[in-house]
Short mmCIF file of C-alpha atoms in Angstrom, two decimals:
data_model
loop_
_atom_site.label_atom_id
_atom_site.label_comp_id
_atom_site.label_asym_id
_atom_site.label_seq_id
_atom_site.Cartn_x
_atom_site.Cartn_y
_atom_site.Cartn_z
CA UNK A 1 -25.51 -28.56 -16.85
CA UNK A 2 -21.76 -28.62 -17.28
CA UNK A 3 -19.65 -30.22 -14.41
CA UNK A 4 -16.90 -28.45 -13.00
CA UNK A 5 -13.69 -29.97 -11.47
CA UNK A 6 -12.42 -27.06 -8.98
CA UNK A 7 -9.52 -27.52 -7.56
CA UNK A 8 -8.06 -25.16 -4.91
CA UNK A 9 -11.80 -24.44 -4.02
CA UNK A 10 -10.86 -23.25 -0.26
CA UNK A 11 -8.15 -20.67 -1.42
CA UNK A 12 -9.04 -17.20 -1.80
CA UNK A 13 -9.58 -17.07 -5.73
CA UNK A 14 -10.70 -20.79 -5.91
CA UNK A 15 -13.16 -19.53 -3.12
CA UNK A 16 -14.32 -16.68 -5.13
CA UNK A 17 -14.37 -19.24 -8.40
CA UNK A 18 -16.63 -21.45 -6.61
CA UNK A 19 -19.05 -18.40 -5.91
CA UNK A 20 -19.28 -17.62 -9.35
CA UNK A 21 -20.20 -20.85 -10.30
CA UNK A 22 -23.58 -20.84 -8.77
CA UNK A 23 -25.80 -22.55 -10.89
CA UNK A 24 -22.98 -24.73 -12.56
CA UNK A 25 -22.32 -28.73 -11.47
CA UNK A 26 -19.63 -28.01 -9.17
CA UNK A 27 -16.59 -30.83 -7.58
CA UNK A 28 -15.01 -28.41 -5.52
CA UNK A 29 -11.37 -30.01 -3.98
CA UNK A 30 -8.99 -28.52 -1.93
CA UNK A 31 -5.58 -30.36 -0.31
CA UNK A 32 -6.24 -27.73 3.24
CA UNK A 33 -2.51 -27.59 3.30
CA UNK A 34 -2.02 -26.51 7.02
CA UNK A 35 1.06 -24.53 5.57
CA UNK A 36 -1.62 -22.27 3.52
CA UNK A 37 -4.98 -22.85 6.21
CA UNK A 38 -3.70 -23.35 9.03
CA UNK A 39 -4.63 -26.52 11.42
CA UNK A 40 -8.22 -25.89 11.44
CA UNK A 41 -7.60 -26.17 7.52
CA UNK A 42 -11.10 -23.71 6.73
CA UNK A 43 -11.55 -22.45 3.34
CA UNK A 44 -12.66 -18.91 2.49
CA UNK A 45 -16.24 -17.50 3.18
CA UNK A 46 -19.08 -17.24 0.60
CA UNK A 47 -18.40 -21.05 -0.97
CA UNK A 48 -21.38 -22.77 -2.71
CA UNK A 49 -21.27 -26.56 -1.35
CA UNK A 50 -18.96 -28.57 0.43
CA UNK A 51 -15.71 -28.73 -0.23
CA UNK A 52 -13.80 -32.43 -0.54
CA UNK A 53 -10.10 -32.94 0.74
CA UNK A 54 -7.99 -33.87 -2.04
CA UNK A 55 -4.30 -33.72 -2.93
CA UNK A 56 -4.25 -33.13 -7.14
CA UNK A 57 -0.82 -35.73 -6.82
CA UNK A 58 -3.17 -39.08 -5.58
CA UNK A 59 -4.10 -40.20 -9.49
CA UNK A 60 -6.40 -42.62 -8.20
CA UNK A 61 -8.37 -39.92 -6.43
CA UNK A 62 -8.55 -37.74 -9.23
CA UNK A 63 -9.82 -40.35 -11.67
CA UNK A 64 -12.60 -41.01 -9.47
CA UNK A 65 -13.62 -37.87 -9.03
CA UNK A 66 -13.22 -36.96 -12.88
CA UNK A 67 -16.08 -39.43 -13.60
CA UNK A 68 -19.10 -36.92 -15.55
CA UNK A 69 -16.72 -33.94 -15.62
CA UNK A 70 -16.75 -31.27 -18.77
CA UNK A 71 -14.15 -29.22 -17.81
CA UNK A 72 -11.05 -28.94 -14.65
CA UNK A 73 -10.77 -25.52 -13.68
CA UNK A 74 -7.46 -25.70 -11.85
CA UNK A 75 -6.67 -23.01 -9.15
CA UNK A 76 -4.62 -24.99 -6.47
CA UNK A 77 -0.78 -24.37 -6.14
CA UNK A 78 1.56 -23.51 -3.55
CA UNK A 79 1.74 -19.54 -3.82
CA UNK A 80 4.36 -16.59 -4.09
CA UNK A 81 7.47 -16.08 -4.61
CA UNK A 82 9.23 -18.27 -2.78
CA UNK A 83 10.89 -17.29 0.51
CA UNK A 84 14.10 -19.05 0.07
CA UNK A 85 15.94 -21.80 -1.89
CA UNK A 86 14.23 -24.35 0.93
CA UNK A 87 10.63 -23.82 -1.04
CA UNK A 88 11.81 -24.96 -4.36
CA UNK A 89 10.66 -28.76 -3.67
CA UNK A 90 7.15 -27.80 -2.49
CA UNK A 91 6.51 -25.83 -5.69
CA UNK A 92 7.59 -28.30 -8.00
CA UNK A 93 6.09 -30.86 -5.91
CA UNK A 94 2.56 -29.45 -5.70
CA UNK A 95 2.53 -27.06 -8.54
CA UNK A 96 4.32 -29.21 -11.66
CA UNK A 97 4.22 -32.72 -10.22
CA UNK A 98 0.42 -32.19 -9.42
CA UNK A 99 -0.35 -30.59 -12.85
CA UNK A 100 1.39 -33.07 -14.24
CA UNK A 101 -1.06 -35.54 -12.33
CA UNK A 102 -3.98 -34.03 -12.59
CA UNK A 103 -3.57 -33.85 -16.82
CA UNK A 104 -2.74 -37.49 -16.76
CA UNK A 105 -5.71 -38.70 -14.77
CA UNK A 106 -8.13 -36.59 -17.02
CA UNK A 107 -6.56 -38.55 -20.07
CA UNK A 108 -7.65 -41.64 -18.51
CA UNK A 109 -10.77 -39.93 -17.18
CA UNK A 110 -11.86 -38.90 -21.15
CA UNK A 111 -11.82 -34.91 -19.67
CA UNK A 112 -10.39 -33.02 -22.51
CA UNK A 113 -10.85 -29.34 -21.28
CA UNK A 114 -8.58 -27.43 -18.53
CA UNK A 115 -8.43 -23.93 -17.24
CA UNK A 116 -5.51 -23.39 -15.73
CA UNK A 117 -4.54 -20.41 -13.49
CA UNK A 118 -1.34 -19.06 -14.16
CA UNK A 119 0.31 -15.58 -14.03
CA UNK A 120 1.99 -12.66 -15.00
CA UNK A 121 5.45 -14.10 -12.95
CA UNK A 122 5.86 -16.28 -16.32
CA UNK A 123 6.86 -13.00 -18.46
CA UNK A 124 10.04 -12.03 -15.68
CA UNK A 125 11.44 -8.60 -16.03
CA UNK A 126 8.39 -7.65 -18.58
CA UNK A 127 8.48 -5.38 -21.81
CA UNK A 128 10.85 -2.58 -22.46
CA UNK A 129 10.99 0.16 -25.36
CA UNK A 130 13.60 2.84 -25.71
CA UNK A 131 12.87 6.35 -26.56
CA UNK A 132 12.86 5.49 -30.67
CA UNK A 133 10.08 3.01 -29.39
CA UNK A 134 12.04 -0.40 -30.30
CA UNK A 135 11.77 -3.14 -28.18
CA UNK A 136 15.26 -3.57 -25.77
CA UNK A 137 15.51 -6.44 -23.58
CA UNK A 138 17.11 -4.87 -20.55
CA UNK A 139 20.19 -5.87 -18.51
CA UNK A 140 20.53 -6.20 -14.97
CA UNK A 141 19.83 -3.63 -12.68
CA UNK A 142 23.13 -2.78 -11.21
CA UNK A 143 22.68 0.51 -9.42
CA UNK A 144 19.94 -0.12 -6.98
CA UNK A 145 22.19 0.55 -4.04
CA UNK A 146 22.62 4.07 -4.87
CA UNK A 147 19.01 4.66 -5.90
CA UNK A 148 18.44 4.26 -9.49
CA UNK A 149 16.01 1.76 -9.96
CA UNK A 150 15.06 1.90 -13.40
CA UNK A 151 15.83 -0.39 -16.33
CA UNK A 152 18.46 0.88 -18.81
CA UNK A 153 19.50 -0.06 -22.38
CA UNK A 154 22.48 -2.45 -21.82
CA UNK A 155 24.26 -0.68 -24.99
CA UNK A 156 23.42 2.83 -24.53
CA UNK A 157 22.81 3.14 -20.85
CA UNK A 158 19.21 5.08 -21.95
CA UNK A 159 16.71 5.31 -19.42
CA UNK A 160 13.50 2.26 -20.93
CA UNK A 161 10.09 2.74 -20.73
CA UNK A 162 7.61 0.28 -19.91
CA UNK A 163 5.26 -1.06 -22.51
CA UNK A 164 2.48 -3.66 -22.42
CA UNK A 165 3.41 -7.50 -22.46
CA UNK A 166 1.31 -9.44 -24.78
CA UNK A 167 0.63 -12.66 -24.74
CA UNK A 168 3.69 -13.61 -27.08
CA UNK A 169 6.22 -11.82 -25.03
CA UNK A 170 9.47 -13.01 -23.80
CA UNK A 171 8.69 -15.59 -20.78
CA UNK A 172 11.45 -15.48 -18.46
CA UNK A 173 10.65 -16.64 -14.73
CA UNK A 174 12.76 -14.92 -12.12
CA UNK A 175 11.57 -16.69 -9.02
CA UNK A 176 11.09 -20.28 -7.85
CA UNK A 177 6.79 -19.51 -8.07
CA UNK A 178 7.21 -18.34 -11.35
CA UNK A 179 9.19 -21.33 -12.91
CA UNK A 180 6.25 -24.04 -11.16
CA UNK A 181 3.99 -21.71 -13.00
CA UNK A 182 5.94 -21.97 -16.99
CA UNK A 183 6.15 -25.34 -16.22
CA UNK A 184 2.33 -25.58 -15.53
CA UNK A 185 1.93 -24.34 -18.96
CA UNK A 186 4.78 -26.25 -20.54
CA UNK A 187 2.67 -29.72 -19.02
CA UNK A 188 -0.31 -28.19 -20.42
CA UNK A 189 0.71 -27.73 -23.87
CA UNK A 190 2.11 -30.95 -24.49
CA UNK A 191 -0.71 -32.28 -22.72
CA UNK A 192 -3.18 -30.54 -25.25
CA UNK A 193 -0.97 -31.55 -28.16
CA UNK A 194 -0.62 -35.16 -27.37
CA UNK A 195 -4.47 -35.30 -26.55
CA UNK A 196 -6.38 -32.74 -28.59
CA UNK A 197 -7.76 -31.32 -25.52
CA UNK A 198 -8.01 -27.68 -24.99
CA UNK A 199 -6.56 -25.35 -23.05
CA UNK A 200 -6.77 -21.63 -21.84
CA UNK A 201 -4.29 -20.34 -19.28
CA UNK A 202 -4.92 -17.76 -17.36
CA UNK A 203 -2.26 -15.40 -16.57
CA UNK A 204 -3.68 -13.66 -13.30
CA UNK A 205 -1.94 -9.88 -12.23
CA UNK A 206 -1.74 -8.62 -8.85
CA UNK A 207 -5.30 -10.09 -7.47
CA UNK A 208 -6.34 -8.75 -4.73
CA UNK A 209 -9.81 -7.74 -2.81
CA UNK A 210 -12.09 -9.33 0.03
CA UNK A 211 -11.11 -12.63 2.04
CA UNK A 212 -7.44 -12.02 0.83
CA UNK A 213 -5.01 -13.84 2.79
CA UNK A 214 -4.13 -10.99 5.68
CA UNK A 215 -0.38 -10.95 6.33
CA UNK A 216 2.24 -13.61 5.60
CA UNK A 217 5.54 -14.18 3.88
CA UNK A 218 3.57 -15.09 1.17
CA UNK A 219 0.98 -12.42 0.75
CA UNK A 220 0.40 -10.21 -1.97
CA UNK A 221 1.72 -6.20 -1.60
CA UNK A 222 -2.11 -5.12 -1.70
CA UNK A 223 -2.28 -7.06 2.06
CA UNK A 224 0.57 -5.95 3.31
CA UNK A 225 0.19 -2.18 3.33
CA UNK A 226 -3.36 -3.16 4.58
CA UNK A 227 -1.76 -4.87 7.24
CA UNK A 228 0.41 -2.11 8.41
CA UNK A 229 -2.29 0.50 8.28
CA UNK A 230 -4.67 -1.85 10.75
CA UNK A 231 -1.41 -1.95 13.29
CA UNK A 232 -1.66 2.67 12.52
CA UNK A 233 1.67 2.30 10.37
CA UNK A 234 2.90 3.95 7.34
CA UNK A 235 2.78 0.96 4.28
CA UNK A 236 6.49 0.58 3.45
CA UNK A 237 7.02 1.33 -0.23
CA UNK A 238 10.40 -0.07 -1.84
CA UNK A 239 12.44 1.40 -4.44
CA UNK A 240 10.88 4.86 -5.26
CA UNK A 241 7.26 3.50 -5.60
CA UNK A 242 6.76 4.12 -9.48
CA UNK A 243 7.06 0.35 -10.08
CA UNK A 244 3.79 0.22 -12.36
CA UNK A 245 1.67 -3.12 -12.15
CA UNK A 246 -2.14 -4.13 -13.23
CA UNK A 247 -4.12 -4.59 -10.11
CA UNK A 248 -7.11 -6.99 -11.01
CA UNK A 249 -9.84 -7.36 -8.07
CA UNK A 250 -10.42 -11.09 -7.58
CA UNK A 251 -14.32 -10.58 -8.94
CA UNK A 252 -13.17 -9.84 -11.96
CA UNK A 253 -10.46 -12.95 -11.74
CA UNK A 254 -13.61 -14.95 -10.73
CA UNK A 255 -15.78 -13.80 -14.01
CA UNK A 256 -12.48 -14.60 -16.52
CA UNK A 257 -12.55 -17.84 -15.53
CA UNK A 258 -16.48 -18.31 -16.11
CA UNK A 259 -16.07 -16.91 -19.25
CA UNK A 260 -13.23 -19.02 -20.56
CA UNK A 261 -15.05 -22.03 -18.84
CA UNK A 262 -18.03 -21.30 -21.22
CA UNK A 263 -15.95 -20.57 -24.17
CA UNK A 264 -13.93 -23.32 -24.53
CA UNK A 265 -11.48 -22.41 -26.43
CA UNK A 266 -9.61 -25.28 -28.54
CA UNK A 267 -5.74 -25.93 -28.40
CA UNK A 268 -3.60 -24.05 -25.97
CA UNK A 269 -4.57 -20.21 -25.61
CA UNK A 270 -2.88 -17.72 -23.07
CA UNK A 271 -4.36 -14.70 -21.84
CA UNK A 272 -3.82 -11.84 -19.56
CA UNK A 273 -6.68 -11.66 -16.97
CA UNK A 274 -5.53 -7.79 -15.92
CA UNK A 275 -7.40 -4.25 -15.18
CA UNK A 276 -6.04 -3.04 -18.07
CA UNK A 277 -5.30 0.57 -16.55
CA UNK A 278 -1.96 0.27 -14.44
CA UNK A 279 -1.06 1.87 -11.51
CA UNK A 280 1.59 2.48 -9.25
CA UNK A 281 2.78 0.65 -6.28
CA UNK A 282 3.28 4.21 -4.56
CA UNK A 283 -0.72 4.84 -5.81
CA UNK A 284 -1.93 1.54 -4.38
CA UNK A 285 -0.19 2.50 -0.85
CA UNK A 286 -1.65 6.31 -0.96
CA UNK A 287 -4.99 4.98 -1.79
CA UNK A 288 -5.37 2.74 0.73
CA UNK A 289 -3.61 4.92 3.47
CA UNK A 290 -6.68 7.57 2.08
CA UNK A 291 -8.81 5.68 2.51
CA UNK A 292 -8.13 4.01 5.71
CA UNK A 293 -7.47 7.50 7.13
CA UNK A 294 -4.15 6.24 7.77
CA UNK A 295 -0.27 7.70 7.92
CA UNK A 296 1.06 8.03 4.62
CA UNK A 297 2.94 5.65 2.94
CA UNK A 298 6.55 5.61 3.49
CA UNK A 299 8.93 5.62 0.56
CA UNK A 300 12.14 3.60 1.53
CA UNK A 301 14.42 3.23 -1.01
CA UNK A 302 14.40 -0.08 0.04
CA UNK A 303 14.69 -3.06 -2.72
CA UNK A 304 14.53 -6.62 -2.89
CA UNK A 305 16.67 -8.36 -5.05
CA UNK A 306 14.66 -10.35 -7.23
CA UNK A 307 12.10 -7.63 -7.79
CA UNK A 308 11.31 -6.39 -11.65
CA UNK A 309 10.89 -2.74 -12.28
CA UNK A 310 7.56 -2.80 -14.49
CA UNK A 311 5.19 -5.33 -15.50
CA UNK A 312 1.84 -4.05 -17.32
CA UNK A 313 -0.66 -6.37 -19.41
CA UNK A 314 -2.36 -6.09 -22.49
CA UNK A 315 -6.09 -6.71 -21.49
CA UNK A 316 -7.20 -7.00 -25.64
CA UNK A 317 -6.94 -10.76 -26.30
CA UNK A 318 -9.03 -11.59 -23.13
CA UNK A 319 -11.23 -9.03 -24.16
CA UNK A 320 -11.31 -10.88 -28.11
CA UNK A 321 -11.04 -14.50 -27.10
CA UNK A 322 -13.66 -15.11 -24.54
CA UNK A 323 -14.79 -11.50 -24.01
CA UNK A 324 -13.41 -9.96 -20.45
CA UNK A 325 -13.77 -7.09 -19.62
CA UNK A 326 -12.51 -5.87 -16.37
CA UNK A 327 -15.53 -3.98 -14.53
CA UNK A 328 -13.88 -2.77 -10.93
CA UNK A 329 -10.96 -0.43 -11.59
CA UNK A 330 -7.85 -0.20 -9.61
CA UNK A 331 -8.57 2.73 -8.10
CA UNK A 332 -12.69 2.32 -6.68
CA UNK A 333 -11.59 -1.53 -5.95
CA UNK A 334 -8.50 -0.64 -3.87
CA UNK A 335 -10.48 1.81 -1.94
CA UNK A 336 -13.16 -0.81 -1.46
CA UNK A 337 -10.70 -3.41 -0.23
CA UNK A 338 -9.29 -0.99 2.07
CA UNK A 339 -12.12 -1.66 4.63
CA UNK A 340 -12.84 -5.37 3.28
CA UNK A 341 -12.73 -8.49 5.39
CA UNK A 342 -9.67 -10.45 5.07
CA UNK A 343 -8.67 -14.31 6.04
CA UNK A 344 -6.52 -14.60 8.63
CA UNK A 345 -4.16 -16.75 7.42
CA UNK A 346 -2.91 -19.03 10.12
CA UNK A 347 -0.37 -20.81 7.65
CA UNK A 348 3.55 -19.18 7.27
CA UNK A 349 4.72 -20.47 4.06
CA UNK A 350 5.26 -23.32 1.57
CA UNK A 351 4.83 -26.97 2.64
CA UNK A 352 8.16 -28.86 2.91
CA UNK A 353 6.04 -31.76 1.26
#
């Protein structure tokens, strides 16, 4: 039976991990950060065993708890995009420091296989072709004020389309989240050079579904406009709501990393875990207002800075390398989760340690 090092166990995907798992030799760890928990530090429902307190920075803890263990399956981080400048320590702190930890106490533990969750934040502003279908690499969006929100070619001032980042696109963090989460890799890679141990990183989309965090700084979009529609609001929709994205329901999440647990895959391998049918942010709010029965979104025209336009994944090496297959689409799984049970998240942003 292999024998699974989970870390992150209590967190909404590591809780949905550790469900998936049944029938698998599972060490499931979690720190409880109260900043992510809350005081009465409970993980999410529908967990097979108990769960053990553990910070992934104490090396001495994870070497003891790496003894008989095939492969680390490594959900926990510090999530989102980062509030303000003040969260930068707590993500390298728990996210990069702890990685860095963790891959240096399975060297001493003889563990050679990781599967690390990462995401689509690593690829920044995403992929852009003009109308001739070459790849452009955008410039800054200048123009949001008065309304035009889309990317442009910096030379010709043409309006880009979106096309689908690969696995070998441009990575380019834009947020404090998504550098902890290129460094994650970065720390990976050398650690599967300098070892021979193997590697497959997991570059999550929007994940959402049931026991989703319900409403913080932190949460994802998908929450949010759930949130609003519970309190009989209209979801607030920024920009002009045709941002596209790749919805994946946390099931599906849950199976990719089963699947690249029993693969094992050797060297360092990438892949998008993603729907592969995108959607809009405007859809996601219209069908969850549908099917909540609820007011109908509000577009705002509203925009946060650090925001890209587009971001849509390739599903096909996920699909090639260990076989995924998304099986809930965007559109049945949003409707399901409009009605789902969330976690009530107690915690209201990154740890300060």
């Amino acid at each position: 039976m292999t024998r699974v090092l989970l870390t992150g166990a209590a967190g909404f995907i590591g809780g949905h991990i550790m469900s998936a798992l049944e029938g698998y030799d599972v060490v499931a760890v979690d720190a409880m950060l109260a900043s992510a928990h809350g005081t009465s530090a409970h993980g999410s429902s529908g967990q097979v065993g108990g769960i053990s307190r553990a910070d992934v920075r104490d090396h001495e803890s994870l070497v003891e708890l790496l003894k008989g263990v095939d492969v680390v399956c490594h959900q926990a981080a510090v999530v989102g995009a980062g509030v303000d400048s003040a969260d930068a320590p707590a993500y390298a702190s728990h996210n990069d420091y702890g990685t860095a930890v963790l891959l240096a106490a399975m060297a001493v533990a003889g563990c050679t296989r990781l599967v690390l969750a990462s995401s689509m934040v690593v690829y920044g502003e995403g992929k852009y072709r003009n109308s001739a279908g070459d790849i452009v690499i955008p410039g800054p969006r200048t123009s949001l004020d008065t309304g035009i929100f889309d990317n442009t070619d910096p030379v010709t001032g043409e309006i880009l389309d979106w096309a689908l980042v690969e696995e070998d696109s441009r990575l380019q963090p834009r947020s404090t989240y998504a550098a902890s989460k290129l460094a994650q890799e970065n720390y990976a890679l050398a650690w599967s050079l300098a070892t021979g141990g193997s590697v497959t990183a997991l570059r999550y989309h929007n994940v959402y579904g049931p026991h989703m965090p319900r409403n913080t700084p932190y949460s994802g979009v998908a929450a949010m406009f759930r949130s609003s529609l519970e309190a009989g609001k209209a979801p607030q929709v920024y920009e002009d709501g045709n941002q596209a994205r790749d919805f994946v329901h946390v099931s599906d999440v849950a199976a990719a990393n089963v699947l690249s647990i029993d693969a094992a895959l050797p060297g360092f391998t990438a892949l998008n875990v993603s729907s592969g049918q995108p959607i809009t942010i405007g859809e996601v709010a219209g069908v969850l207002s549908d099917a909540c029965s609820g007011p109908d979104p509000e577009i705002t025209g509203r925009y946060r800075s650090g925001d890209v336009r587009h971001i849509v994944a390739s599903p096909e090496l996920a699909r090639t390398k260990i076989g995924f297959t998304a099986s809930i689409s965007p559109s049945d799984g949003l409707r399901e989760f409009a009605t789902a049970p969330l976690r009530d998240a107690e915690g209201t942003g990154a740890p300060r340690v």
